[in-house]
PDB file of C-alpha atoms in Angstrom:
ATOM      1  CA  ILE A   1      -0.681  -6.413   9.138  1.00  0.00           C
ATOM      2  CA  VAL A   2      -2.848  -3.432   9.277  1.00  0.00           C
ATOM      3  CA  ARG A   3      -3.132   0.106  10.856  1.00  0.00           C
ATOM      4  CA  PRO A   4       0.668  -0.006  10.951  1.00  0.00           C
ATOM      5  CA  SER A   5       3.055   2.720  12.263  1.00  0.00           C
ATOM      6  CA  ALA A   6       5.048   5.094   9.546  1.00  0.00           C
ATOM      7  CA  ASP A   7       8.779   2.786  11.314  1.00  0.00           C
ATOM      8  CA  LYS A   8       6.947  -0.757  10.769  1.00  0.00           C
ATOM      9  CA  VAL A   9       5.763  -0.031   6.753  1.00  0.00           C
ATOM     10  CA  TYR A  10       9.520   1.949   6.119  1.00  0.00           C
ATOM     11  CA  GLN A  11      10.588  -1.278   8.242  1.00  0.00           C
ATOM     12  CA  ILE A  12       9.669  -3.570   5.784  1.00  0.00           C
ATOM     13  CA  LEU A  13       9.507  -1.773   2.593  1.00  0.00           C
ATOM     14  CA  ARG A  14      13.489  -1.306   2.662  1.00  0.00           C
ATOM     15  CA  GLY A  15      13.621  -4.658   3.679  1.00  0.00           C
ATOM     16  CA  LEU A  16      11.870  -6.108   0.702  1.00  0.00           C
ATOM     17  CA  LEU A  17      14.510  -3.705  -1.438  1.00  0.00           C
ATOM     18  CA  ALA A  18      17.178  -4.912   0.478  1.00  0.00           C
ATOM     19  CA  ILE A  19      15.937  -8.515  -0.724  1.00  0.00           C
ATOM     20  CA  ALA A  20      15.375  -7.484  -4.447  1.00  0.00           C
ATOM     21  CA  ASP A  21      19.025  -5.579  -4.496  1.00  0.00           C
ATOM     22  CA  ASN A  22      20.919  -8.689  -2.978  1.00  0.00           C
ATOM     23  CA  HIS A  23      19.183 -11.106  -4.151  1.00  0.00           C
ATOM     24  CA  GLU A  24      19.609 -12.570  -8.175  1.00  0.00           C
ATOM     25  CA  LYS A  25      15.997 -14.345  -7.682  1.00  0.00           C
ATOM     26  CA  GLU A  26      12.989 -12.069  -8.872  1.00  0.00           C
ATOM     27  CA  LEU A  27      10.813 -11.359  -5.850  1.00  0.00           C
ATOM     28  CA  ILE A  28       7.334 -11.459  -6.730  1.00  0.00           C
ATOM     29  CA  ILE A  29       5.251  -8.712  -4.849  1.00  0.00           C
ATOM     30  CA  SER A  30       1.380  -8.961  -4.788  1.00  0.00           C
ATOM     31  CA  PHE A  31      -0.189  -5.476  -4.658  1.00  0.00           C
ATOM     32  CA  ASP A  32      -3.596  -4.537  -4.657  1.00  0.00           C
ATOM     33  CA  LEU A  33      -5.206  -0.679  -4.604  1.00  0.00           C
ATOM     34  CA  GLU A  34      -8.429   0.171  -2.764  1.00  0.00           C
ATOM     35  CA  THR A  35      -9.740   3.044  -3.810  1.00  0.00           C
ATOM     36  CA  ARG A  36     -12.259   6.291  -2.626  1.00  0.00           C
ATOM     37  CA  HIS A  37     -14.207   8.323  -4.225  1.00  0.00           C
ATOM     38  CA  SER A  38     -11.282   8.977  -7.596  1.00  0.00           C
ATOM     39  CA  HIS A  39      -8.586   9.065  -4.368  1.00  0.00           C
ATOM     40  CA  ILE A  40      -6.850   5.810  -3.277  1.00  0.00           C
ATOM     41  CA  ALA A  41      -7.907   4.682   0.123  1.00  0.00           C
ATOM     42  CA  CYS A  42      -5.128   1.963   0.841  1.00  0.00           C
ATOM     43  CA  ALA A  43      -2.904  -0.063  -1.207  1.00  0.00           C
ATOM     44  CA  GLY A  44      -1.794  -3.260  -0.131  1.00  0.00           C
ATOM     45  CA  ILE A  45       1.254  -5.965  -0.684  1.00  0.00           C
ATOM     46  CA  SER A  46       2.154  -9.243  -0.104  1.00  0.00           C
ATOM     47  CA  TRP A  47       4.781 -11.993  -0.120  1.00  0.00           C
ATOM     48  CA  SER A  48       6.281 -15.024  -0.227  1.00  0.00           C
ATOM     49  CA  SER A  49       8.382 -16.063   2.706  1.00  0.00           C
ATOM     50  CA  THR A  50      11.784 -14.696   2.176  1.00  0.00           C
ATOM     51  CA  PRO A  51      15.230 -15.409   3.027  1.00  0.00           C
ATOM     52  CA  ASP A  52      15.124 -12.556   6.021  1.00  0.00           C
ATOM     53  CA  SER A  53      13.501 -13.974   8.657  1.00  0.00           C
ATOM     54  CA  TYR A  54      12.155 -10.465  10.311  1.00  0.00           C
ATOM     55  CA  LEU A  55      10.235 -10.187   7.747  1.00  0.00           C
ATOM     56  CA  HIS A  56       8.679 -13.435   8.634  1.00  0.00           C
ATOM     57  CA  GLU A  57       5.112 -11.133   8.508  1.00  0.00           C
ATOM     58  CA  HIS A  58       3.616 -12.062   4.858  1.00  0.00           C
ATOM     59  CA  ALA A  59       0.834  -9.232   4.081  1.00  0.00           C
ATOM     60  CA  LEU A  60       0.302  -5.402   5.191  1.00  0.00           C
ATOM     61  CA  CYS A  61      -1.826  -3.070   4.394  1.00  0.00           C
ATOM     62  CA  ILE A  62      -0.853   0.910   3.829  1.00  0.00           C
ATOM     63  CA  PRO A  63      -4.002   2.790   4.964  1.00  0.00           C
ATOM     64  CA  LEU A  64      -3.584   6.323   3.133  1.00  0.00           C
ATOM     65  CA  MET A  65      -7.300   7.425   4.099  1.00  0.00           C
ATOM     66  CA  CYS A  66      -8.385   7.560   7.448  1.00  0.00           C
ATOM     67  CA  VAL A  67     -12.058   7.477   8.878  1.00  0.00           C
ATOM     68  CA  GLU A  68     -11.009   9.421  11.918  1.00  0.00           C
ATOM     69  CA  ASN A  69      -8.839  12.455  10.644  1.00  0.00           C
ATOM     70  CA  LYS A  70     -10.332  13.778   7.276  1.00  0.00           C
ATOM     71  CA  ALA A  71      -6.347  14.987   6.305  1.00  0.00           C
ATOM     72  CA  GLY A  72      -5.047  10.838   6.669  1.00  0.00           C
ATOM     73  CA  TYR A  73      -3.413   8.818   8.152  1.00  0.00           C
ATOM     74  CA  TRP A  74       0.416   9.770   7.545  1.00  0.00           C
ATOM     75  CA  THR A  75       1.551  13.243   8.056  1.00  0.00           C
ATOM     76  CA  GLN A  76       2.904  14.801   4.833  1.00  0.00           C
ATOM     77  CA  GLU A  77       6.370  13.745   5.225  1.00  0.00           C
ATOM     78  CA  GLU A  78       5.461  10.290   6.394  1.00  0.00           C
ATOM     79  CA  GLU A  79       3.112   9.750   3.199  1.00  0.00           C
ATOM     80  CA  ALA A  80       6.095  11.261   0.994  1.00  0.00           C
ATOM     81  CA  ALA A  81       8.375   8.228   2.242  1.00  0.00           C
ATOM     82  CA  ILE A  82       6.206   5.531   1.827  1.00  0.00           C
ATOM     83  CA  VAL A  83       4.918   6.396  -2.145  1.00  0.00           C
ATOM     84  CA  TYR A  84       9.094   7.439  -2.884  1.00  0.00           C
ATOM     85  CA  TYR A  85       9.479   3.397  -1.017  1.00  0.00           C
ATOM     86  CA  LEU A  86       6.877   1.650  -2.641  1.00  0.00           C
ATOM     87  CA  TYR A  87       7.456   3.658  -6.474  1.00  0.00           C
ATOM     88  CA  ARG A  88      11.300   2.361  -5.811  1.00  0.00           C
ATOM     89  CA  LEU A  89      10.085  -1.364  -4.438  1.00  0.00           C
ATOM     90  CA  LEU A  90       7.516  -2.681  -7.526  1.00  0.00           C
ATOM     91  CA  THR A  91       9.318  -0.084 -10.042  1.00  0.00           C
ATOM     92  CA  HIS A  92      13.045  -2.387  -8.703  1.00  0.00           C
ATOM     93  CA  LYS A  93      14.565  -4.104 -12.039  1.00  0.00           C
ATOM     94  CA  ARG A  94      14.161  -7.735  -9.811  1.00  0.00           C
ATOM     95  CA  VAL A  95      10.753  -7.302  -8.773  1.00  0.00           C
ATOM     96  CA  ARG A  96       7.655  -8.561 -10.622  1.00  0.00           C
ATOM     97  CA  VAL A  97       4.376  -7.872  -9.381  1.00  0.00           C
ATOM     98  CA  VAL A  98       1.218  -9.590  -9.722  1.00  0.00           C
ATOM     99  CA  GLY A  99      -2.902  -8.685  -8.586  1.00  0.00           C
ATOM    100  CA  GLN A 100      -5.652  -8.750  -9.430  1.00  0.00           C
ATOM    101  CA  ASN A 101      -7.503  -6.170 -12.286  1.00  0.00           C
ATOM    102  CA  LEU A 102      -3.659  -4.060 -12.539  1.00  0.00           C
ATOM    103  CA  LEU A 103      -4.716  -1.957 -15.231  1.00  0.00           C
ATOM    104  CA  TYR A 104      -7.519   0.143 -12.539  1.00  0.00           C
ATOM    105  CA  ASP A 105      -4.677   0.147 -10.142  1.00  0.00           C
ATOM    106  CA  SER A 106      -1.445   1.143 -12.795  1.00  0.00           C
ATOM    107  CA  GLN A 107      -4.056   3.900 -13.398  1.00  0.00           C
ATOM    108  CA  TYR A 108      -4.121   4.989 -10.133  1.00  0.00           C
ATOM    109  CA  THR A 109      -0.194   4.964  -9.174  1.00  0.00           C
ATOM    110  CA  TYR A 110       0.178   6.130 -12.280  1.00  0.00           C
ATOM    111  CA  ARG A 111      -1.999   9.363 -11.529  1.00  0.00           C
ATOM    112  CA  HIS A 112      -1.339  10.127  -8.298  1.00  0.00           C
ATOM    113  CA  TRP A 113       2.216   9.128  -7.662  1.00  0.00           C
ATOM    114  CA  HIS A 114       3.692   9.489 -11.563  1.00  0.00           C
ATOM    115  CA  PHE A 115       5.090   5.608 -11.956  1.00  0.00           C
ATOM    116  CA  VAL A 116       4.092   2.359 -13.050  1.00  0.00           C
ATOM    117  CA  PRO A 117       4.500  -1.033 -10.746  1.00  0.00           C
ATOM    118  CA  ASN A 118       6.677  -4.062 -12.723  1.00  0.00           C
ATOM    119  CA  VAL A 119       3.624  -5.525 -13.765  1.00  0.00           C
ATOM    120  CA  LYS A 120       4.312  -9.535 -14.192  1.00  0.00           C
ATOM    121  CA  GLN A 121       0.358 -11.410 -14.146  1.00  0.00           C
ATOM    122  CA  ASP A 122      -2.284  -9.871 -13.978  1.00  0.00           C
ATOM    123  CA  THR A 123      -4.672 -12.320 -12.884  1.00  0.00           C
ATOM    124  CA  MET A 124      -8.107 -11.242 -14.038  1.00  0.00           C
ATOM    125  CA  ILE A 125      -6.866 -11.302 -17.207  1.00  0.00           C
ATOM    126  CA  SER A 126      -4.993 -14.993 -17.013  1.00  0.00           C
ATOM    127  CA  GLN A 127      -8.223 -15.835 -15.320  1.00  0.00           C
ATOM    128  CA  HIS A 128      -9.929 -15.331 -18.733  1.00  0.00           C
ATOM    129  CA  THR A 129      -7.729 -16.008 -20.323  1.00  0.00           C
ATOM    130  CA  LEU A 130      -8.001 -19.822 -19.885  1.00  0.00           C
ATOM    131  CA  PHE A 131     -11.648 -19.699 -18.685  1.00  0.00           C
ATOM    132  CA  ALA A 132     -13.280 -17.304 -21.114  1.00  0.00           C
ATOM    133  CA  GLY A 133     -16.808 -19.210 -20.112  1.00  0.00           C
ATOM    134  CA  LEU A 134     -16.028 -19.098 -15.883  1.00  0.00           C
ATOM    135  CA  LYS A 135     -16.286 -15.493 -14.016  1.00  0.00           C
ATOM    136  CA  LYS A 136     -13.226 -13.584 -13.719  1.00  0.00           C
ATOM    137  CA  SER A 137     -13.842 -11.730  -9.776  1.00  0.00           C
ATOM    138  CA  LEU A 138     -11.447 -11.742  -7.130  1.00  0.00           C
ATOM    139  CA  ASP A 139     -13.691 -13.345  -4.603  1.00  0.00           C
ATOM    140  CA  PHE A 140     -14.774 -16.296  -7.520  1.00  0.00           C
ATOM    141  CA  GLN A 141     -11.114 -17.213  -8.403  1.00  0.00           C
ATOM    142  CA  ALA A 142     -10.252 -16.965  -4.297  1.00  0.00           C
ATOM    143  CA  SER A 143     -13.608 -19.605  -3.845  1.00  0.00           C
ATOM    144  CA  MET A 144     -11.609 -21.994  -6.724  1.00  0.00           C
ATOM    145  CA  TYR A 145      -8.065 -22.108  -5.936  1.00  0.00           C
ATOM    146  CA  CYS A 146      -7.084 -20.733  -2.214  1.00  0.00           C
ATOM    147  CA  ASP A 147      -7.026 -23.168   0.493  1.00  0.00           C
ATOM    148  CA  GLU A 148      -8.843 -21.075   3.573  1.00  0.00           C
ATOM    149  CA  TYR A 149     -11.161 -18.677   1.412  1.00  0.00           C
ATOM    150  CA  VAL A 150     -13.507 -16.461   3.396  1.00  0.00           C
ATOM    151  CA  TYR A 151     -15.855 -14.112   1.794  1.00  0.00           C
ATOM    152  CA  TRP A 152     -15.796 -10.183   2.253  1.00  0.00           C
ATOM    153  CA  LYS A 153     -16.472  -8.494  -0.917  1.00  0.00           C
ATOM    154  CA  GLU A 154     -19.556  -6.872   1.584  1.00  0.00           C
ATOM    155  CA  ASP A 155     -16.717  -5.805   3.727  1.00  0.00           C
ATOM    156  CA  GLY A 156     -16.341  -2.389   2.784  1.00  0.00           C
ATOM    157  CA  ALA A 157     -20.346  -1.336   2.507  1.00  0.00           C
ATOM    158  CA  SER A 158     -20.966  -2.136   6.162  1.00  0.00           C
ATOM    159  CA  TRP A 159     -17.247  -0.681   6.695  1.00  0.00           C
ATOM    160  CA  TRP A 160     -19.191   2.983   5.354  1.00  0.00           C
ATOM    161  CA  LYS A 161     -22.409   1.911   7.387  1.00  0.00           C
ATOM    162  CA  SER A 162     -20.093   1.458  10.379  1.00  0.00           C
ATOM    163  CA  ASN A 163     -18.087   4.589  10.940  1.00  0.00           C
ATOM    164  CA  GLY A 164     -21.370   7.119   9.809  1.00  0.00           C
ATOM    165  CA  VAL A 165     -19.813   7.647   6.085  1.00  0.00           C
ATOM    166  CA  SER A 166     -22.289   8.698   3.434  1.00  0.00           C
ATOM    167  CA  HIS A 167     -21.569   5.949   0.832  1.00  0.00           C
ATOM    168  CA  VAL A 168     -21.884   8.063  -2.039  1.00  0.00           C
TER     169      VAL A 168
END
């Protein structure tokens, strides 16, 4: 889900929290931040299928910066609520967070949002530990391990150009 409404973000995050609260099994959440100019531009989460049918989507991009509005994508109240739900989810005792280069993302969540996710696995560290002679970048790993892979790494550069924003 890209460019969601606040209500959609709340619905999904509350739904994932309910699953974490009501099931004994760990809930694995994949987490990624994108940053621009030392600020969090967006947060992405994904999850495997869940026992609750209303969470049939499996990924959510939560924008924070917005080309159309320098103040951001959300009102202050909406953004505060979203960050609070992310805090509750990503630090929940039954949630385990997986991602690429989570040390980078965790320093941003700590600096800007004052929490560190419950990291279970950093795929960059796993790749480097298992195959020290191979690349550890996400695009390389995706090309090796994903059934449906599309190269996306230069999308950020074209986004800046297509929206008339100077890339500093």
